Amino acid sequence: MTRIEDRGYAHPELLVSTGWVAEHLDDPGIRLVESNEDPLLYPSGHIPGAVEVDWTRDLNQAVVRDYLDRDGFQALARRIGITPQTTVVFYGDKNNWWATYALWVFRLFGHTAAKIMDGGRLKWSNEGRELTREVSAYPSTGYAAPERDDATDRVFRDGVLAHIAAKRALVDVRSPEEYSGARLHMPDYPNEGALRGGHIPGAKSVPWARAINPADGTFKTAEELRRIYLGEAGLAPTDDVVAYCRIGERSSHTWFVLKFLLGFERVRNYDGSWTEWGNLVGVPIEK
Amino acid sequence: MPGGPPKLESMRAMFSAMDRAERIQALIDVADGFRPVPEAIAARPYPGERRVPHCESEAFVFAVPRDDGTLKFHFAVENPQGISAMAAAVILDKTCSGAPLDLVESIDPDVMYDIFGRELSMGKNMGLTSLVNMVRAEAARHRR
């Protein structure tokens, strides 16, 4: 794999290599954050100094289907010992699927000093780098966060309806079977009860994992990504794009790719996604 | 729907009583005891029909008949990050190997929900439930 800075990304500074992370383990301005689907992974071994942010417990509200509010985010940020100036480097399982999700939530609160470790947990592990079970704790900070920004990188169902009416671009990052309506859930996952199968009208199908090199979990080069998203899907960097999946996690990965690796001007993640749209009364679908 | 091997039901009750942190630590300790299927039983590449469907950790199940009519279960987990699958494999081996086949066949497919906790992701639960179902199917196949 080529070096990150040689891959032609619009914002290469949003990605760091495993080697870079290894060189910054003791950097007090860096906080490593592991975010996984599997809650057993972090305690079974993580990069020294890393803290865990769990997508269910730490990023979502327990009662309302929504993300943390400002107080909740401040509490999280203070607990993991970061300030607004701390560079947070996210990594995790599933080719950084949950890491990009966490980064997306942090950016909702204006924490833009955030990066992804290319290749994620698996690449670090496969390189034989150190893992520890020692849980790091950091002094609490007085992190003061702004109110959550739900306009810049996030879109709700009414916004999606307006987006469709304006015939703007949508990317469905689920599996082709979910996109076509042949199945209501991703392969190897249970049915979550969406009433209808199909996709949001006008959406192009680009499964999220196409952005990844399967061999090591790193992101494909900008040229390879352009072939997929511009060449095959017909998107343009000037498009106003909405990405969606099932609950907004896989689409946060595509949001990251379009916004930071390809430099699209406006990309928003519809986290209501198919678990909302597939059950909504009065909205259209396509099969 | 209790009714599986008593050792498994005991383990289910034990894990159900734990809080999240205790359960995670206990499961990691269990997973540390995972040993893959001996080469004398099965060697790579493992046959596709032994692979657990829906399991992202690439788990395989092998059942070897014993003289007493029970089975010795062996497992392989090819994904080094498949900690949950490894823990489940150890639990199933410890509780189902040597157990009467009718009890193994009657394991509640939801047992992993109680052992791993409801907060385990849907994908993981589906894979672990498939692992249980494959053990049950092996018991059923050898009973006939």
Coordinates of C-alpha atoms in Angstrom, one line a residue:
Chain A
M1 CA 0.0 0.0 0.0
T2 CA 1.2 3.5 -0.9
R3 CA 1.9 6.1 1.8
I4 CA -1.2 8.1 2.8
E5 CA 0.3 11.3 1.5
D6 CA 0.9 9.8 -1.9
R7 CA -2.7 8.5 -2.4
G8 CA -4.1 11.8 -3.7
Y9 CA -6.6 12.4 -1.0
A10 CA -8.2 15.8 -0.6
H11 CA -7.5 15.8 3.1
P12 CA -4.8 13.3 3.9
E13 CA -4.4 14.9 7.3
L14 CA -7.5 13.1 8.4
L15 CA -5.7 9.7 8.1
V16 CA -2.7 8.4 10.0
S17 CA -0.8 5.2 9.6
T18 CA -0.2 2.5 12.1
G19 CA 3.4 3.5 12.1
W20 CA 2.5 7.1 12.9
V21 CA 0.4 6.0 15.8
A22 CA 3.3 3.8 17.1
E23 CA 5.5 6.9 17.0
H24 CA 3.0 9.0 19.0
L25 CA 2.0 6.6 21.7
D26 CA 3.4 8.9 24.4
D27 CA 2.3 12.2 22.8
P28 CA 0.1 14.0 25.3
G29 CA -1.6 15.9 22.6
I30 CA -3.0 12.7 21.1
R31 CA -5.7 10.5 22.5
L32 CA -6.2 7.1 20.9
V33 CA -9.8 6.0 20.9
E34 CA -10.9 2.4 20.0
S35 CA -14.5 1.9 18.8
N36 CA -15.7 -1.5 18.0
E37 CA -18.8 -3.5 17.3
D38 CA -17.6 -6.3 19.5
P39 CA -17.4 -5.1 23.2
L40 CA -15.0 -7.9 24.0
L41 CA -12.3 -6.6 21.7
Y42 CA -11.0 -3.6 23.6
P43 CA -10.7 -5.3 27.0
S44 CA -9.0 -8.3 25.3
G45 CA -6.2 -6.1 24.0
H46 CA -5.9 -2.6 22.7
I47 CA -3.2 -0.1 21.6
P48 CA -1.3 1.1 24.7
G49 CA -2.9 4.3 26.0
A50 CA -6.1 3.9 24.1
V51 CA -9.5 4.5 25.7
E52 CA -12.7 2.9 24.6
V53 CA -15.7 4.7 23.2
D54 CA -18.6 2.3 22.8
W55 CA -21.2 3.2 20.2
T56 CA -24.2 2.0 22.1
R57 CA -23.3 3.1 25.7
D58 CA -21.3 6.2 24.9
L59 CA -22.6 7.8 21.7
N60 CA -26.3 7.1 21.8
Q61 CA -29.0 8.2 24.2
A62 CA -30.7 5.3 26.0
V63 CA -34.3 6.4 25.7
V64 CA -34.6 8.8 22.8
R65 CA -33.3 7.6 19.4
D66 CA -30.6 10.2 19.1
Y67 CA -27.0 10.9 19.9
L68 CA -25.6 12.5 23.0
D69 CA -26.6 16.0 23.8
R70 CA -24.1 18.6 24.7
D71 CA -23.9 17.7 28.3
G72 CA -23.5 14.0 27.4
F73 CA -20.7 14.8 25.0
Q74 CA -18.9 17.0 27.5
A75 CA -19.1 14.3 30.1
L76 CA -17.7 11.8 27.6
A77 CA -14.9 14.1 26.5
R78 CA -14.0 14.9 30.1
R79 CA -14.0 11.2 31.1
I80 CA -11.5 10.3 28.3
G81 CA -9.4 13.3 29.3
I82 CA -9.4 15.4 26.1
T83 CA -9.7 19.1 25.5
P84 CA -10.9 20.7 22.3
Q85 CA -7.2 20.9 21.2
T86 CA -6.5 17.2 21.7
T87 CA -6.1 15.3 18.5
V88 CA -8.3 12.2 18.8
V89 CA -7.2 9.2 16.7
F90 CA -10.0 6.7 16.2
Y91 CA -9.5 3.1 15.2
G92 CA -11.5 -0.1 15.5
D93 CA -12.8 -3.3 14.1
K94 CA -14.7 -3.9 10.9
N95 CA -12.3 -1.8 8.8
N96 CA -12.9 1.2 11.0
W97 CA -16.7 1.2 10.4
W98 CA -17.3 2.1 14.1
A99 CA -14.3 4.4 14.2
T100 CA -15.7 6.6 11.5
Y101 CA -19.0 6.6 13.2
A102 CA -17.5 7.8 16.4
L103 CA -15.5 10.5 14.5
W104 CA -18.7 11.6 12.8
V105 CA -20.4 12.0 16.2
F106 CA -17.4 13.9 17.6
R107 CA -17.6 16.3 14.7
L108 CA -21.3 17.0 15.4
F109 CA -19.9 18.7 18.5
G110 CA -17.2 20.6 16.6
H111 CA -14.3 18.3 17.6
T112 CA -12.5 18.6 14.3
A113 CA -9.2 17.5 15.7
A114 CA -10.0 14.0 14.8
K115 CA -8.3 11.4 12.6
I116 CA -8.7 7.7 11.6
M117 CA -5.9 5.2 11.9
D118 CA -5.8 3.6 8.4
G119 CA -6.4 -0.1 8.5
G120 CA -7.8 0.0 12.0
R121 CA -7.4 -2.6 14.7
L122 CA -6.8 -5.5 12.4
K123 CA -3.9 -3.9 10.6
W124 CA -2.2 -2.9 13.9
S125 CA -2.6 -6.5 15.1
N126 CA -1.5 -8.1 11.9
E127 CA 1.7 -6.1 12.0
G128 CA 2.5 -7.7 15.3
R129 CA 2.4 -4.4 17.2
E130 CA 1.8 -4.2 20.9
L131 CA -1.6 -4.7 22.4
T132 CA -2.3 -4.4 26.1
R133 CA -5.1 -5.1 28.5
E134 CA -4.1 -2.3 30.8
V135 CA -6.9 0.3 30.8
S136 CA -5.6 3.8 30.7
A137 CA -7.2 6.5 32.7
Y138 CA -6.6 10.2 32.2
P139 CA -7.3 13.2 34.4
S140 CA -10.7 14.6 33.8
T141 CA -10.8 17.9 31.8
G142 CA -13.2 20.8 31.8
Y143 CA -14.1 20.2 28.1
A144 CA -16.8 22.7 27.1
A145 CA -18.6 21.7 23.9
P146 CA -20.9 23.7 21.7
E147 CA -24.5 22.6 21.1
R148 CA -24.6 19.6 18.6
D149 CA -24.6 20.8 15.0
D150 CA -27.3 18.7 13.2
A151 CA -27.1 20.7 10.0
T152 CA -23.6 20.4 8.6
D153 CA -23.0 16.6 8.5
R154 CA -26.4 15.2 9.5
V155 CA -29.8 15.1 7.8
F156 CA -33.2 14.1 9.1
R157 CA -36.1 12.6 7.2
D158 CA -37.7 15.9 6.2
G159 CA -34.4 17.0 4.8
V160 CA -34.1 13.8 2.8
L161 CA -37.6 14.3 1.4
A162 CA -36.6 17.8 0.3
H163 CA -33.3 16.3 -1.1
I164 CA -35.3 13.9 -3.2
A165 CA -37.7 16.6 -4.4
A166 CA -34.7 18.6 -5.5
K167 CA -33.3 15.5 -7.3
R168 CA -30.0 15.7 -5.4
A169 CA -27.6 12.8 -5.0
L170 CA -28.1 9.9 -2.5
V171 CA -25.8 7.0 -1.9
D172 CA -27.1 3.8 -0.4
V173 CA -24.1 2.0 1.1
R174 CA -25.9 -1.2 2.1
S175 CA -25.5 -4.5 0.4
P176 CA -26.9 -4.8 -3.1
E177 CA -29.5 -7.2 -1.8
E178 CA -30.8 -4.6 0.7
Y179 CA -30.7 -1.9 -2.0
S180 CA -32.8 -4.0 -4.4
G181 CA -35.3 -5.0 -1.7
A182 CA -34.4 -8.7 -2.0
R183 CA -33.6 -8.6 1.7
L184 CA -34.5 -6.3 4.6
H185 CA -31.2 -6.7 6.5
M186 CA -27.5 -7.0 5.7
P187 CA -26.2 -10.5 5.1
D188 CA -25.4 -12.4 8.3
Y189 CA -27.4 -9.9 10.4
P190 CA -31.0 -10.4 11.7
N191 CA -34.0 -8.7 10.3
E192 CA -34.7 -5.6 12.3
G193 CA -38.2 -5.2 11.2
A194 CA -38.2 -2.7 8.3
L195 CA -41.6 -3.0 6.8
R196 CA -40.5 -2.6 3.2
G197 CA -37.4 -3.4 1.2
G198 CA -35.8 -1.3 -1.4
H199 CA -34.1 2.1 -1.4
I200 CA -34.7 5.8 -1.3
P201 CA -35.8 7.0 -4.7
G202 CA -32.8 8.1 -6.8
A203 CA -30.2 6.6 -4.6
K204 CA -27.1 5.0 -6.1
S205 CA -25.8 1.8 -4.7
V206 CA -22.2 1.8 -3.5
P207 CA -21.6 -0.7 -0.7
W208 CA -19.4 1.0 1.9
A209 CA -16.7 -1.6 2.0
R210 CA -15.8 -1.0 -1.7
A211 CA -13.7 1.9 -0.3
I212 CA -11.5 -0.5 1.5
N213 CA -8.6 -2.7 0.4
P214 CA -9.8 -6.1 1.7
A215 CA -6.2 -7.4 2.2
D216 CA -5.3 -4.9 5.0
G217 CA -8.3 -2.7 5.6
T218 CA -6.7 0.4 4.4
F219 CA -8.5 3.0 2.3
K220 CA -8.2 2.7 -1.5
T221 CA -6.3 5.5 -3.3
A222 CA -8.2 8.6 -4.4
E223 CA -7.9 7.5 -8.0
E224 CA -9.5 4.1 -7.2
L225 CA -12.2 5.8 -5.1
R226 CA -13.0 8.3 -7.9
R227 CA -13.5 5.4 -10.3
I228 CA -16.1 4.0 -7.9
Y229 CA -17.9 7.1 -6.7
L230 CA -17.5 9.4 -9.8
G231 CA -17.1 6.9 -12.6
E232 CA -19.5 4.2 -11.6
A233 CA -22.0 6.0 -9.4
G234 CA -21.9 9.3 -11.4
L235 CA -21.4 11.5 -8.4
A236 CA -19.5 14.8 -8.6
P237 CA -17.5 16.5 -5.9
T238 CA -19.8 19.6 -6.2
D239 CA -22.9 17.5 -5.5
D240 CA -24.9 17.8 -2.4
V241 CA -24.8 14.2 -1.2
V242 CA -26.8 12.2 1.4
A243 CA -25.4 8.8 2.5
Y244 CA -27.5 6.3 4.3
C245 CA -27.5 2.6 5.4
R246 CA -29.4 0.9 8.1
I247 CA -28.8 3.1 11.2
G248 CA -26.2 5.5 9.9
E249 CA -23.0 3.6 10.9
R250 CA -21.9 2.1 7.6
S251 CA -22.8 5.4 5.9
S252 CA -20.6 7.3 8.3
H253 CA -17.7 5.4 6.6
T254 CA -18.8 6.6 3.2
W255 CA -19.4 10.1 4.6
F256 CA -15.8 10.1 5.6
V257 CA -14.6 8.8 2.3
L258 CA -16.6 11.4 0.2
K259 CA -15.9 14.3 2.5
F260 CA -12.3 13.9 3.4
L261 CA -10.7 11.5 1.0
L262 CA -12.4 12.8 -2.2
G263 CA -13.1 16.3 -1.0
F264 CA -16.8 16.5 -1.8
E265 CA -18.2 19.9 -0.8
R266 CA -21.3 18.8 1.0
V267 CA -22.0 15.3 2.4
R268 CA -24.5 14.5 5.1
N269 CA -25.2 11.3 6.9
Y270 CA -28.9 10.3 7.2
D271 CA -28.7 8.3 10.5
G272 CA -32.4 7.5 10.5
S273 CA -31.5 5.4 7.4
W274 CA -33.5 2.4 6.4
T275 CA -34.7 1.5 9.9
E276 CA -36.6 4.7 9.7
W277 CA -37.3 5.2 6.0
G278 CA -38.4 1.6 5.5
N279 CA -41.1 2.0 8.1
L280 CA -42.2 5.6 7.5
V281 CA -45.8 6.3 6.5
G282 CA -46.2 8.4 3.4
V283 CA -42.7 8.3 2.0
P284 CA -41.7 6.7 -1.4
I285 CA -39.3 3.9 -2.0
E286 CA -37.9 2.3 -5.1
K287 CA -37.0 -1.3 -5.7
Chain B
M1 CA -36.7 -22.5 27.3
P2 CA -34.1 -24.2 29.6
G3 CA -33.5 -27.8 28.9
G4 CA -30.0 -28.0 27.6
P5 CA -27.1 -29.7 29.3
P6 CA -27.1 -28.9 33.1
K7 CA -23.5 -27.5 32.9
L8 CA -24.6 -25.0 30.2
E9 CA -27.7 -24.0 32.2
S10 CA -25.4 -23.4 35.2
M11 CA -23.1 -21.3 33.1
R12 CA -26.0 -19.4 31.7
A13 CA -27.3 -18.6 35.2
M14 CA -23.8 -17.6 36.3
F15 CA -23.2 -15.1 33.4
S16 CA -26.8 -13.8 33.6
A17 CA -26.1 -12.7 37.2
M18 CA -23.0 -10.7 36.3
D19 CA -22.9 -7.0 35.4
R20 CA -21.5 -5.9 32.1
A21 CA -18.0 -5.4 33.2
E22 CA -17.8 -8.7 35.1
R23 CA -19.3 -10.5 32.2
I24 CA -16.9 -9.1 29.7
Q25 CA -13.9 -9.9 31.8
A26 CA -15.1 -13.4 32.5
L27 CA -15.7 -14.0 28.8
I28 CA -12.2 -12.8 27.9
D29 CA -10.8 -15.2 30.5
V30 CA -12.8 -18.0 29.0
A31 CA -11.7 -17.1 25.5
D32 CA -8.1 -17.3 26.7
G33 CA -8.6 -21.0 27.1
F34 CA -9.6 -21.5 23.5
R35 CA -7.6 -24.2 21.7
P36 CA -8.3 -24.9 18.0
V37 CA -9.3 -28.3 16.7
P38 CA -6.3 -30.6 16.7
E39 CA -4.8 -31.4 13.3
A40 CA -5.5 -35.0 13.9
I41 CA -9.2 -34.2 13.8
A42 CA -9.2 -31.6 11.1
A43 CA -6.6 -29.6 9.2
R44 CA -6.7 -26.5 7.1
P45 CA -8.4 -25.7 4.8
Y46 CA -11.4 -26.8 6.9
P47 CA -14.3 -28.1 4.9
G48 CA -17.0 -25.6 4.0
E49 CA -19.7 -27.7 5.4
R50 CA -18.1 -27.4 8.9
R51 CA -18.2 -23.6 8.7
V52 CA -20.8 -21.8 10.9
P53 CA -23.1 -19.8 8.8
H54 CA -23.5 -16.1 9.6
C55 CA -20.4 -16.1 11.8
E56 CA -18.0 -13.4 10.8
S57 CA -15.2 -14.9 12.9
E58 CA -15.0 -17.9 10.5
A59 CA -15.8 -20.5 13.1
F60 CA -16.0 -24.2 12.3
V61 CA -17.5 -27.0 14.3
F62 CA -16.3 -30.6 14.5
A63 CA -18.0 -33.4 16.4
V64 CA -16.2 -36.7 17.2
P65 CA -18.3 -39.6 18.5
R66 CA -17.1 -41.1 21.8
D67 CA -17.5 -44.7 23.0
D68 CA -20.3 -43.7 25.4
G69 CA -22.5 -42.4 22.6
T70 CA -21.8 -38.7 23.3
L71 CA -19.8 -36.3 21.3
K72 CA -16.5 -34.4 21.8
F73 CA -16.9 -31.0 20.2
H74 CA -13.9 -29.2 18.6
F75 CA -13.9 -25.7 17.1
A76 CA -11.8 -23.5 14.9
V77 CA -12.0 -19.8 14.8
E78 CA -10.0 -18.4 11.9
N79 CA -10.4 -14.7 12.7
P80 CA -7.8 -13.7 15.3
Q81 CA -10.2 -11.0 16.5
G82 CA -13.0 -13.5 17.0
I83 CA -12.8 -13.3 20.8
S84 CA -16.6 -13.8 21.2
A85 CA -16.6 -16.9 19.0
M86 CA -13.7 -18.3 20.9
A87 CA -15.4 -17.8 24.3
A88 CA -18.6 -19.4 23.0
A89 CA -16.6 -22.3 21.6
V90 CA -14.9 -22.9 24.9
I91 CA -18.3 -22.8 26.7
L92 CA -19.9 -25.2 24.3
D93 CA -17.0 -27.6 24.5
K94 CA -17.0 -27.6 28.3
T95 CA -20.7 -28.0 28.7
C96 CA -21.8 -30.1 25.7
S97 CA -18.9 -32.5 25.1
G98 CA -19.9 -35.7 26.9
A99 CA -23.5 -34.5 27.5
P100 CA -26.4 -36.6 26.4
L101 CA -27.2 -35.9 22.8
D102 CA -30.9 -35.3 23.5
L103 CA -30.0 -32.5 25.9
V104 CA -27.5 -31.0 23.5
E105 CA -30.1 -31.0 20.8
S106 CA -32.6 -29.2 23.1
I107 CA -30.3 -26.3 23.9
D108 CA -32.2 -23.0 23.8
P109 CA -30.9 -21.2 20.7
D110 CA -31.1 -17.9 22.7
V111 CA -28.7 -19.1 25.4
M112 CA -25.9 -16.9 24.0
Y113 CA -28.1 -13.8 24.6
D114 CA -28.0 -14.6 28.3
I115 CA -24.4 -15.4 28.4
F116 CA -23.1 -12.5 26.4
G117 CA -25.7 -10.0 27.4
R118 CA -28.3 -8.2 25.5
E119 CA -26.0 -5.4 24.6
L120 CA -24.0 -7.6 22.3
S121 CA -24.5 -6.4 18.7
M122 CA -27.0 -8.1 16.5
G123 CA -24.4 -9.4 14.1
K124 CA -22.4 -11.0 16.9
N125 CA -25.5 -12.6 18.4
M126 CA -26.5 -14.0 15.1
G127 CA -23.1 -15.6 14.6
L128 CA -23.1 -17.0 18.1
T129 CA -26.6 -18.3 17.8
S130 CA -25.6 -20.0 14.6
L131 CA -22.7 -21.6 16.4
V132 CA -25.2 -23.0 19.0
N133 CA -27.5 -24.2 16.2
M134 CA -24.6 -26.1 14.5
V135 CA -23.8 -27.9 17.8
R136 CA -27.5 -28.8 18.2
A137 CA -27.6 -30.0 14.6
E138 CA -24.5 -32.2 15.2
A139 CA -26.2 -33.7 18.2
A140 CA -29.4 -34.4 16.2
R141 CA -27.4 -35.9 13.3
H142 CA -25.6 -38.3 15.6
R143 CA -28.7 -39.4 17.4
R144 CA -30.2 -40.8 14.3

